[in-house]
Amino acid sequence: MATTTNILVLLKFFASKQNSPMIDFFEFCDYLKKYSEHHLGEQPTLQVYIDKTTEALQKELDKYAETKQIMRLDGPNDKKLIFVVQYVIEKTAEKYKDIALNPSIPFPSESDLPKNTPKSIVMRNEAADLLAKLLSTPTVENDKILYGLMLPQDAPTILLPSSVSAVSLIETSILKLQTFLKKEDRHDYFLKKLTMSNPGKELTTKNFFNGFVDRPDHGIEILKDTTDNFYLWHQMCHFIKQDYGKVKDFTQEDLSTLQSVFLIEIASNYFKSKNQTETKKTNALKALEGILNKPPYYFTFEAITKFSDKNGVPLLGQYSEDDLKAFLHEKTTDGNNHELPELLVFKTSGEERYFICKSKVLQLIIMLCTDARTSVREVIKAEWTTALKNFDVLPEMQNQETFENRLENEVAVQSPILHALLSSSFLQLLSYDTNGSGERVTLFENGNLLPYSELLLMNRNELLTDSKILLPFWYTLPVISWIARLFLRPPKSQRGKKAKSKAQAYRESEEEKKLADEEAERFTNNPTVSKRVAIKNAARDAEAALVPESSTLDREIESYHGMWNKIIEPTAANNLTEDVNVLIRDYVRKIIRTMKTKDFSVERIKSIADSLVKSPALQKIKEHDALEMYIQLYIIKLVKNISVV
């Protein structure tokens, strides 16, 4: 042994010389003192064990006792004993190496421990619980534990040092079972039972059985296969246990085989459960990808955590939050040097963070530009008309650059998502990306974003002309308008006040309606009224989840309507819209009568919309995603318009 100052190493060495983990304290003191004197020249720090052997050793033993690597015991005749736990653990680990060479050697058990071994050195656990824990965390964090695996049917407890991996234990069990089944009488007997129990699958069963018995290096892979093999595994284990159930006096080989069967069954169940969990997680992540590609196309992390599958079951739970974060990180960073990642991230002016699929950016920008054009035009037109009535001339009426700034500011208010996308760093790069939507991005000219007036198809002069048209005719008569200006122009303090946005006015109106409904409920002791108010409030909650704050319900409905109804001829387009609306109304009318208030949620609305989109009547409409979103919003509108009394 090389010279060392580690007391634990010296304890294990002394125990191995005595071939016992139990050491007399004073005998070891004498050994330590002689050892220190002999090696003092090589290790001067050993001087302390020469001068104050007992005190210095006691201090070291306290440290190892705290970590349970040794135990101090009182022996007969006032003897002080040291039990070296680490010696027992290492000896048990060596036995597993012997079993790998000779599978007939039984598993180490508590009866193999030296006499007077403290029972507390064995950490007993149910085998299924411990193996699940060890298999899920294969890295050995602590090699100083001696586990006791408690098996079903009162089978002897198996000792497992933490330095021996759970996979090694399973491989040892497989090796033992393979050795058991290789014996000719057992081989033919169990093969016959297995094939007879699977009529029509004789060849598959035989290949499985022989593949297991003849491939000692392939056992763990077969065990992890959770297809048809899982059923055959359990059948084979059941037959072996069934045969041993008739035995009264077990030999050591019988016990060892039974222990192996129990361990293999536990491992097989673990791998099957793990495979099911992984499959469930994979399917949930696929469903997540599908939802990310559906309207409204942009989502916050909080919104993503609330996604549900087609059955209304939350996706978060089918995968963990860490899995979700890892998925989003991968999707937002997996692009190579020449491509943008599949999932892009952008922020609004309010620092809210959104995720959007790369392939949907252009489509969303076009949709939002079309939608914003109407709302922005209405706001500016109303503001300009008011200013002209007050005989004011705003800078943006005369200067194109100021007009562009006015448009950008209004877009930031009316459509913050559009403004954030147009200001994003990835938008220009998207035009060079080969795996985008397949359409060429034409939002830039000479490396600069097109003016907002071009993006929104809005002409300053036309807008000014339209605003003037709304003025009374005498505003165009110079003398009369000059005189009217002297008397009708409001004070400077009242001019230039910014009007409320359409979304703000809409929400204030909705809040008033809500208060009116609740007031009506308060003065009417009618269960029907209470139910209607409750379901209307549920619809308002669903609206808050589906409609952005900067928009209104009707505006969103109109936006999605334009996406799925692409018929140009007005009469045909109106007929199609009415047919779809009637279908939705009839369906909602049927279910709303029996639906409980608590069941009317975003998930339920999505489920109804999904059912309607898949109905034969709507199959010819190609834009299913936009239609589905339209149906969801239209259902909310219908429910909100239910009369309370």
XYZ file of C-alpha atoms in Angstrom:
645
model
C 0.000 0.000 0.000
C 1.314 3.465 -0.911
C 1.974 5.865 1.936
C -1.179 7.791 2.901
C -2.472 10.073 5.640
C -6.145 9.177 4.984
C -7.425 7.421 8.119
C -10.348 5.790 6.253
C -7.927 4.136 3.824
C -5.857 2.870 6.765
C -9.005 1.601 8.489
C -10.047 -0.353 5.390
C -6.539 -1.748 4.989
C -6.410 -2.813 8.655
C -9.892 -4.399 8.340
C -8.811 -6.345 5.253
C -5.749 -7.661 7.111
C -8.050 -8.882 9.886
C -10.652 -9.995 7.339
C -13.313 -8.306 9.461
C -14.998 -4.869 9.427
C -14.914 -4.843 13.261
C -11.694 -3.238 14.592
C -10.496 -2.804 18.160
C -9.901 0.916 18.758
C -6.694 0.518 20.805
C -5.245 -2.094 18.454
C -5.716 0.339 15.595
C -4.132 3.105 17.688
C -1.024 0.970 18.086
C -0.996 0.174 14.371
C -1.465 3.850 13.465
C 1.368 4.940 15.744
C 3.789 2.354 14.289
C 2.680 3.241 10.762
C 3.270 6.950 11.417
C 6.735 6.344 12.896
C 7.700 4.177 9.906
C 6.506 6.662 7.254
C 7.242 9.945 9.047
C 10.064 10.752 6.636
C 7.703 10.501 3.639
C 4.729 12.194 5.298
C 5.716 14.719 8.046
C 2.018 15.373 8.781
C 1.872 11.945 10.445
C 3.705 13.468 13.441
C 0.383 14.258 15.119
C -0.453 10.523 15.257
C 2.837 9.892 17.106
C 2.493 12.655 19.696
C -1.262 12.443 20.383
C -2.462 9.256 18.746
C -5.751 8.828 20.611
C -6.889 12.463 20.462
C -5.967 12.911 16.780
C -7.666 9.624 15.815
C -10.825 10.497 17.765
C -11.096 13.751 15.811
C -10.846 11.918 12.461
C -13.309 9.234 13.551
C -15.876 11.905 14.479
C -15.712 13.199 10.903
C -16.244 9.749 9.347
C -18.970 8.852 11.854
C -20.985 11.908 10.754
C -20.949 10.705 7.149
C -21.748 7.123 8.320
C -18.608 5.672 6.779
C -17.738 4.125 10.163
C -19.667 3.292 13.322
C -18.314 3.297 16.874
C -19.567 0.460 19.056
C -19.091 -0.744 22.613
C -17.759 -4.291 22.856
C -17.492 -6.721 25.791
C -15.129 -5.918 28.697
C -15.311 -2.160 27.970
C -13.790 -2.615 24.549
C -14.111 0.208 22.057
C -14.820 -1.016 18.546
C -14.807 0.617 15.125
C -17.085 -0.836 12.465
C -15.785 0.075 8.986
C -18.951 0.424 6.872
C -16.993 1.208 3.731
C -15.179 -2.115 3.997
C -18.518 -3.998 3.909
C -19.769 -1.910 0.960
C -16.638 -2.582 -1.082
C -16.738 -6.293 -0.272
C -20.380 -6.433 -1.410
C -19.480 -4.609 -4.638
C -16.717 -7.155 -5.319
C -19.302 -9.915 -5.111
C -21.150 -8.435 -8.083
C -17.948 -8.707 -10.111
C -17.787 -12.388 -9.140
C -21.415 -12.918 -10.193
C -20.651 -11.412 -13.621
C -18.041 -14.157 -14.086
C -20.133 -16.892 -12.490
C -23.938 -16.311 -12.597
C -24.561 -19.276 -10.266
C -23.268 -17.200 -7.339
C -26.299 -15.906 -5.405
C -27.084 -12.244 -4.905
C -25.531 -10.755 -1.760
C -28.027 -10.722 1.088
C -28.162 -9.617 4.714
C -27.266 -13.123 5.848
C -23.888 -12.670 4.134
C -22.962 -9.750 6.375
C -20.398 -10.400 9.117
C -21.667 -11.342 12.555
C -22.728 -8.425 14.797
C -23.066 -6.098 11.812
C -25.342 -3.177 12.820
C -28.644 -3.386 10.939
C -28.659 0.376 10.432
C -25.911 0.200 7.784
C -28.456 -1.192 5.314
C -30.845 1.409 3.850
C -33.950 -0.661 3.095
C -36.213 0.366 0.211
C -38.965 -1.197 -1.833
C -37.206 -2.565 -4.905
C -39.668 -0.949 -7.366
C -39.285 2.518 -5.821
C -35.503 2.346 -5.506
C -34.872 0.962 -8.994
C -37.118 3.618 -10.535
C -35.091 6.283 -8.747
C -31.701 4.771 -9.634
C -32.608 4.085 -13.277
C -33.853 7.641 -13.767
C -30.616 9.089 -12.288
C -27.852 6.799 -13.567
C -25.035 9.033 -12.252
C -23.759 7.783 -8.891
C -23.943 10.736 -6.519
C -22.885 8.863 -3.382
C -20.886 5.620 -3.354
C -21.066 5.215 0.429
C -24.577 3.707 0.738
C -25.579 0.063 1.081
C -29.126 -0.386 -0.170
C -31.404 -3.258 0.767
C -33.870 -4.065 -2.024
C -37.040 -5.509 -0.530
C -38.733 -7.790 -3.075
C -42.339 -9.064 -3.364
C -43.569 -12.333 -1.840
C -41.068 -12.142 1.040
C -38.133 -12.993 -1.213
C -34.751 -12.390 0.499
C -33.577 -8.781 0.500
C -30.795 -8.088 -1.999
C -27.875 -5.897 -0.953
C -26.849 -3.290 -3.512
C -23.925 -0.916 -2.926
C -24.533 2.548 -4.389
C -21.292 2.140 -6.357
C -23.013 -0.634 -8.395
C -25.409 0.864 -10.927
C -29.024 -0.250 -11.262
C -28.322 -1.194 -14.889
C -25.552 -3.547 -13.707
C -28.016 -5.146 -11.281
C -30.577 -5.673 -14.064
C -27.916 -7.079 -16.391
C -26.856 -9.458 -13.628
C -30.488 -10.557 -13.195
C -30.829 -11.116 -16.944
C -27.602 -13.124 -16.964
C -28.903 -15.338 -14.156
C -32.212 -15.904 -15.933
C -30.446 -16.671 -19.202
C -28.269 -19.237 -17.405
C -31.400 -20.754 -15.865
C -33.199 -21.024 -19.234
C -30.196 -22.415 -21.110
C -30.500 -25.751 -19.385
C -32.084 -28.060 -21.910
C -35.073 -29.288 -19.919
C -36.012 -25.762 -18.830
C -35.332 -24.284 -22.251
C -37.735 -26.604 -24.059
C -40.298 -26.550 -21.257
C -40.701 -22.771 -21.026
C -40.440 -22.283 -24.805
C -43.318 -24.729 -25.232
C -45.455 -22.963 -22.612
C -44.789 -19.588 -24.196
C -45.609 -20.703 -27.772
C -48.758 -22.535 -26.674
C -49.992 -19.373 -24.953
C -49.578 -17.348 -28.157
C -51.312 -19.257 -30.959
C -50.626 -17.794 -34.374
C -47.483 -16.059 -33.092
C -45.301 -19.111 -32.666
C -42.461 -17.804 -34.846
C -42.420 -14.391 -33.149
C -42.465 -16.036 -29.716
C -39.680 -18.445 -30.607
C -37.515 -15.643 -32.021
C -38.041 -13.587 -28.875
C -37.210 -16.488 -26.559
C -34.124 -17.627 -28.468
C -32.993 -14.031 -28.989
C -33.060 -13.547 -25.245
C -31.414 -16.813 -24.251
C -28.690 -16.798 -26.915
C -27.715 -13.108 -26.674
C -26.271 -12.405 -23.209
C -25.018 -9.001 -24.423
C -28.420 -8.024 -25.818
C -30.698 -8.658 -22.833
C -31.086 -5.079 -21.620
C -32.010 -3.900 -25.152
C -34.724 -6.558 -25.381
C -35.985 -5.505 -21.964
C -36.247 -1.862 -23.058
C -38.275 -2.847 -26.119
C -41.847 -2.134 -25.047
C -43.671 -3.408 -28.135
C -44.856 -7.033 -28.306
C -41.819 -8.108 -26.295
C -43.186 -6.500 -23.157
C -46.153 -8.863 -23.134
C -43.912 -11.886 -23.780
C -41.559 -10.794 -20.993
C -44.350 -10.763 -18.476
C -45.739 -14.039 -19.694
C -42.360 -15.742 -19.298
C -41.837 -14.263 -15.829
C -45.365 -15.325 -14.865
C -44.740 -18.931 -15.953
C -41.496 -19.114 -13.979
C -43.146 -17.722 -10.838
C -46.107 -20.049 -11.380
C -43.831 -23.083 -11.448
C -41.903 -21.971 -8.369
C -45.182 -21.355 -6.559
C -45.542 -25.146 -6.328
C -42.099 -25.581 -4.738
C -41.997 -25.835 -0.939
C -38.274 -26.086 -0.227
C -36.253 -23.558 -2.174
C -32.632 -24.099 -3.048
C -30.255 -21.143 -3.283
C -30.515 -21.357 -7.071
C -34.326 -21.216 -6.876
C -34.218 -18.109 -4.710
C -31.673 -16.478 -6.979
C -33.852 -17.166 -10.053
C -36.957 -15.799 -8.348
C -35.073 -12.675 -7.292
C -33.942 -12.199 -10.891
C -37.506 -12.557 -12.184
C -38.791 -9.957 -9.725
C -36.041 -7.509 -10.668
C -36.626 -8.046 -14.397
C -40.375 -7.466 -14.008
C -39.725 -4.245 -12.083
C -37.254 -3.033 -14.708
C -39.592 -3.992 -17.556
C -42.457 -2.029 -15.978
C -40.135 0.932 -15.464
C -38.995 0.951 -19.092
C -42.586 0.598 -20.298
C -43.731 3.465 -18.087
C -40.789 5.572 -19.222
C -41.542 4.790 -22.863
C -45.209 5.722 -22.382
C -44.194 8.973 -20.687
C -41.772 9.784 -23.504
C -44.410 8.959 -26.124
C -46.929 11.100 -24.289
C -44.426 13.945 -24.084
C -43.511 13.604 -27.777
C -47.174 13.680 -28.827
C -47.833 16.669 -26.569
C -44.897 18.580 -28.062
C -46.199 17.770 -31.558
C -49.597 19.121 -30.507
C -47.821 22.214 -29.177
C -46.122 22.724 -32.551
C -49.507 22.412 -34.250
C -51.078 25.055 -32.001
C -48.139 27.432 -32.557
C -48.934 27.250 -36.284
C -52.572 28.242 -35.732
C -54.139 31.700 -35.266
C -53.431 34.081 -33.718
C -49.856 32.814 -34.486
C -48.178 34.834 -31.708
C -48.161 33.643 -28.078
C -46.641 34.611 -24.747
C -44.959 31.979 -22.596
C -47.858 32.187 -20.158
C -50.329 31.510 -22.983
C -48.246 28.544 -24.168
C -48.340 27.001 -20.685
C -52.156 27.008 -20.907
C -52.402 25.144 -24.228
C -54.629 22.063 -24.289
C -54.837 19.106 -26.654
C -57.878 18.284 -28.787
C -59.489 16.543 -25.802
C -59.155 19.618 -23.612
C -56.373 18.106 -21.488
C -53.655 20.677 -20.615
C -50.385 19.976 -22.439
C -48.403 21.177 -19.435
C -48.521 18.030 -17.364
C -47.996 15.773 -20.340
C -44.595 17.439 -20.444
C -42.884 19.317 -17.623
C -42.180 23.040 -17.535
C -38.485 22.224 -17.952
C -39.350 20.183 -21.076
C -41.323 23.141 -22.411
C -38.485 25.579 -21.767
C -35.988 23.200 -23.392
C -38.292 22.808 -26.425
C -38.712 26.578 -26.829
C -34.979 27.131 -26.371
C -34.197 24.551 -29.043
C -36.752 25.936 -31.489
C -35.545 29.519 -31.012
C -31.844 28.709 -31.376
C -31.589 25.752 -33.787
C -31.071 27.776 -36.963
C -27.664 27.421 -38.617
C -25.533 30.262 -39.936
C -27.669 30.639 -43.070
C -31.168 30.192 -41.632
C -33.320 31.683 -38.924
C -34.639 29.284 -36.256
C -38.120 27.804 -36.636
C -39.473 29.875 -33.762
C -38.797 33.599 -33.512
C -39.102 35.899 -30.514
C -40.151 39.543 -30.513
C -41.135 42.122 -27.895
C -43.761 44.830 -27.874
C -43.072 48.325 -26.557
C -44.461 47.128 -23.230
C -41.645 44.544 -23.053
C -44.084 41.642 -23.399
C -42.329 38.700 -25.065
C -44.008 36.703 -27.850
C -43.161 33.569 -29.823
C -44.101 33.174 -33.488
C -43.343 30.518 -36.096
C -41.019 31.758 -38.822
C -43.343 30.537 -41.560
C -46.241 32.619 -40.199
C -44.535 36.028 -39.882
C -45.337 37.323 -43.366
C -48.869 35.960 -43.263
C -49.501 37.639 -39.910
C -48.019 40.973 -41.037
C -50.252 41.021 -44.131
C -53.306 40.167 -42.016
C -52.484 42.804 -39.387
C -51.745 45.474 -42.013
C -55.132 44.853 -43.619
C -56.802 44.938 -40.236
C -54.895 47.995 -38.961
C -55.557 50.003 -42.120
C -59.248 50.337 -41.286
C -58.829 51.171 -37.604
C -55.905 53.573 -38.108
C -57.670 55.344 -40.966
C -60.847 55.772 -38.909
C -58.962 57.208 -35.929
C -56.884 59.675 -37.961
C -59.829 60.646 -40.129
C -61.962 61.366 -37.055
C -59.124 63.326 -35.450
C -58.472 65.365 -38.579
C -62.169 66.072 -39.058
C -62.423 67.315 -35.465
C -59.311 69.467 -35.925
C -60.669 70.964 -39.149
C -63.985 71.708 -37.467
C -61.997 73.576 -34.825
C -60.219 75.444 -37.639
C -56.880 73.771 -36.793
C -54.301 72.461 -39.220
C -52.210 69.578 -37.863
C -48.561 69.172 -38.988
C -49.194 65.663 -40.369
C -51.781 67.084 -42.765
C -49.102 69.022 -44.624
C -45.825 67.161 -44.053
C -45.306 63.593 -45.338
C -42.561 62.720 -42.830
C -44.726 63.870 -39.918
C -47.591 61.882 -41.431
C -45.417 58.733 -41.496
C -44.539 59.258 -37.831
C -48.213 59.748 -37.023
C -49.065 56.482 -38.766
C -46.324 54.599 -36.911
C -47.479 55.972 -33.542
C -51.071 55.058 -34.295
C -50.100 51.543 -35.382
C -48.205 51.164 -32.090
C -51.488 51.944 -30.291
C -54.008 50.187 -32.539
C -51.880 47.131 -33.391
C -48.869 46.768 -31.053
C -48.112 43.299 -32.426
C -47.813 44.645 -35.977
C -45.593 47.491 -34.773
C -43.381 45.060 -32.846
C -43.031 42.758 -35.878
C -42.171 45.617 -38.218
C -39.571 46.832 -35.708
C -38.104 43.358 -35.064
C -34.483 42.569 -35.855
C -35.303 39.348 -37.699
C -37.736 40.783 -40.264
C -35.074 41.903 -42.754
C -33.156 38.634 -42.314
C -36.345 36.718 -43.046
C -36.249 37.951 -46.642
C -33.002 36.017 -47.150
C -34.114 32.869 -45.335
C -34.660 29.864 -47.592
C -37.018 27.993 -45.264
C -39.583 30.690 -44.615
C -43.133 30.658 -45.860
C -42.014 30.198 -49.452
C -43.064 33.762 -50.350
C -40.541 36.502 -50.883
C -40.698 39.268 -48.291
C -41.175 42.621 -50.038
C -41.367 44.865 -46.984
C -37.932 46.401 -47.603
C -36.512 48.644 -50.277
C -32.777 49.340 -50.439
C -32.405 47.817 -46.984
C -35.019 50.110 -45.394
C -38.533 49.269 -44.254
C -41.219 50.570 -46.596
C -43.041 53.679 -45.308
C -46.094 52.991 -43.166
C -48.261 54.783 -45.716
C -47.301 52.131 -48.305
C -47.690 49.243 -45.871
C -51.171 50.439 -44.922
C -52.030 51.626 -48.480
C -52.916 55.061 -47.097
C -52.469 58.350 -48.992
C -52.172 61.579 -46.984
C -53.914 63.781 -49.532
C -56.789 61.346 -50.014
C -57.248 61.070 -46.257
C -57.283 64.851 -45.905
C -59.823 65.154 -48.711
C -62.059 62.514 -47.063
C -61.837 64.396 -43.756
C -62.848 67.698 -45.391
C -65.833 66.098 -47.105
C -67.400 65.522 -43.677
C -67.330 69.263 -42.866
C -70.411 71.493 -43.377
C -70.392 73.197 -46.778
C -69.863 76.718 -45.393
C -66.369 75.693 -44.166
C -65.338 76.053 -47.818
C -66.592 79.665 -48.051
C -63.667 81.922 -47.073
C -65.545 84.884 -45.545
C -68.121 82.809 -43.679
C -65.539 80.335 -42.401
C -63.338 83.242 -41.188
C -66.210 84.759 -39.231
C -67.235 81.340 -37.850
C -63.672 80.757 -36.742
C -63.801 83.849 -34.515
C -66.871 82.583 -32.662
C -66.798 78.768 -32.929
C -63.143 77.931 -32.408
C -62.792 76.378 -28.886
C -60.192 77.636 -26.360
C -56.639 76.415 -26.804
C -56.870 74.297 -23.618
C -59.689 72.248 -25.146
C -57.957 71.670 -28.468
C -55.676 68.784 -29.284
C -57.148 66.384 -26.722
C -56.582 62.847 -27.900
C -59.754 60.862 -28.300
C -60.117 57.426 -26.787
C -59.157 54.552 -29.019
C -61.882 52.310 -30.339
C -60.635 49.450 -28.162
C -60.739 51.613 -25.021
C -64.247 52.826 -25.787
C -65.327 49.246 -26.511
C -64.002 47.936 -23.210
C -65.623 50.734 -21.234
C -68.906 49.932 -22.954
C -68.524 46.225 -22.175
C -67.812 47.000 -18.530
C -71.022 49.044 -18.353
C -72.979 46.161 -19.894
C -71.483 43.762 -17.384
C -72.477 45.985 -14.477
C -75.993 46.314 -15.931
C -76.339 42.507 -16.178
C -75.166 42.042 -12.596
C -77.564 44.780 -11.448
C -80.445 42.999 -13.202
C -79.466 39.731 -11.527
C -79.349 41.422 -8.107
C -82.936 42.644 -8.378
C -84.318 39.415 -9.855
C -84.404 36.222 -7.825
C -84.634 34.075 -10.912
C -82.251 31.105 -11.428
C -82.557 31.458 -15.212
C -81.361 35.068 -15.060
C -78.477 34.095 -12.783
C -77.423 31.363 -15.184
C -77.533 33.724 -18.174
C -75.487 36.370 -16.383
C -72.943 33.753 -15.299
C -72.581 32.308 -18.791
C -72.261 35.817 -20.301
C -69.493 36.582 -17.813
C -67.816 33.302 -18.793
C -67.999 34.470 -22.421
C -66.389 37.774 -21.410
C -63.560 35.860 -19.714
C -63.074 33.812 -22.880
C -63.029 37.016 -24.918
C -60.287 38.436 -22.682
C -58.223 35.324 -23.383
C -58.732 35.340 -27.176
C -58.994 39.018 -28.115
C -55.938 41.318 -27.724
C -56.397 44.421 -25.558
C -55.667 46.686 -28.526
C -58.525 45.181 -30.543
C -62.241 44.486 -30.259
C -64.322 41.358 -30.711
C -66.003 42.582 -33.905
C -62.668 43.692 -35.351
C -61.148 40.264 -34.766
C -64.208 38.516 -36.185
C -64.023 40.662 -39.313
C -60.292 40.013 -39.638
C -60.647 36.228 -39.564
C -63.746 36.407 -41.725
C -61.656 38.011 -44.470
C -59.141 35.168 -44.222
C -61.524 32.247 -44.736
C -64.218 33.844 -46.931
C -62.296 34.771 -50.083
C -65.241 34.879 -52.484
C -65.114 38.127 -54.476
C -68.736 38.304 -55.648
C -70.596 40.106 -52.772
C -73.845 38.129 -52.882
C -72.098 34.751 -52.887
C -69.749 35.890 -50.118
C -72.659 37.069 -47.955
C -74.554 33.836 -48.557
C -71.562 31.754 -47.492
C -71.074 33.848 -44.353
C -74.752 33.566 -43.449
C -74.722 29.781 -43.991
C -71.743 29.423 -41.656
C -73.291 31.729 -39.062
C -76.593 29.834 -39.136
C -74.757 26.550 -38.653
C -72.916 28.005 -35.642
C -76.082 29.518 -34.158
C -78.053 26.270 -34.480
C -75.271 24.250 -32.891
C -74.787 26.714 -30.019
C -78.541 26.924 -29.432
C -78.688 23.141 -28.925
C -75.868 22.860 -26.436
C -76.310 26.128 -24.505
C -79.574 24.945 -22.939
C -77.989 22.011 -21.149
C -74.466 23.350 -20.694
C -73.391 24.162 -17.145
C -71.833 27.564 -16.553
C -68.563 26.073 -15.282
C -68.229 24.077 -18.518
C -68.285 27.174 -20.725
C -64.578 27.934 -21.007
C -61.975 28.660 -23.673
C -61.241 24.929 -23.918
C -64.938 24.124 -24.418
C -65.299 26.848 -27.053
C -62.261 25.487 -28.910
C -63.713 21.980 -28.736
C -67.021 23.169 -30.227
C -65.204 25.078 -32.971
C -63.058 22.051 -33.776
C -66.174 19.858 -34.093
C -67.864 22.357 -36.395
C -64.810 22.828 -38.625
C -64.597 19.057 -39.097
C -68.294 18.756 -39.974
C -69.055 17.809 -43.615
C -70.827 21.124 -44.212
C -67.619 23.123 -43.704
C -65.081 20.763 -45.219
C -64.972 22.652 -48.524
C -63.615 25.796 -46.824
C -59.848 25.514 -47.105
C -58.688 28.033 -44.487
C -59.590 25.796 -41.543
C -57.396 27.567 -38.979
C -58.902 30.995 -39.684
C -62.412 29.509 -39.817
C -61.897 27.777 -36.478
C -60.796 31.036 -34.864
C -63.769 32.835 -36.444
C -66.162 30.237 -35.005
C -64.647 30.621 -31.526
C -65.084 34.390 -31.600
C -68.559 34.191 -33.123
C -69.674 31.797 -30.371
C -68.480 34.325 -27.785
C -70.418 37.064 -29.565
C -73.585 34.943 -29.635
C -73.382 34.104 -25.949
C -72.612 37.692 -24.962
C -75.740 38.849 -26.822
C -78.039 36.534 -24.866
C -80.810 38.561 -23.285
C -80.679 38.483 -19.487
C -84.404 39.044 -18.941
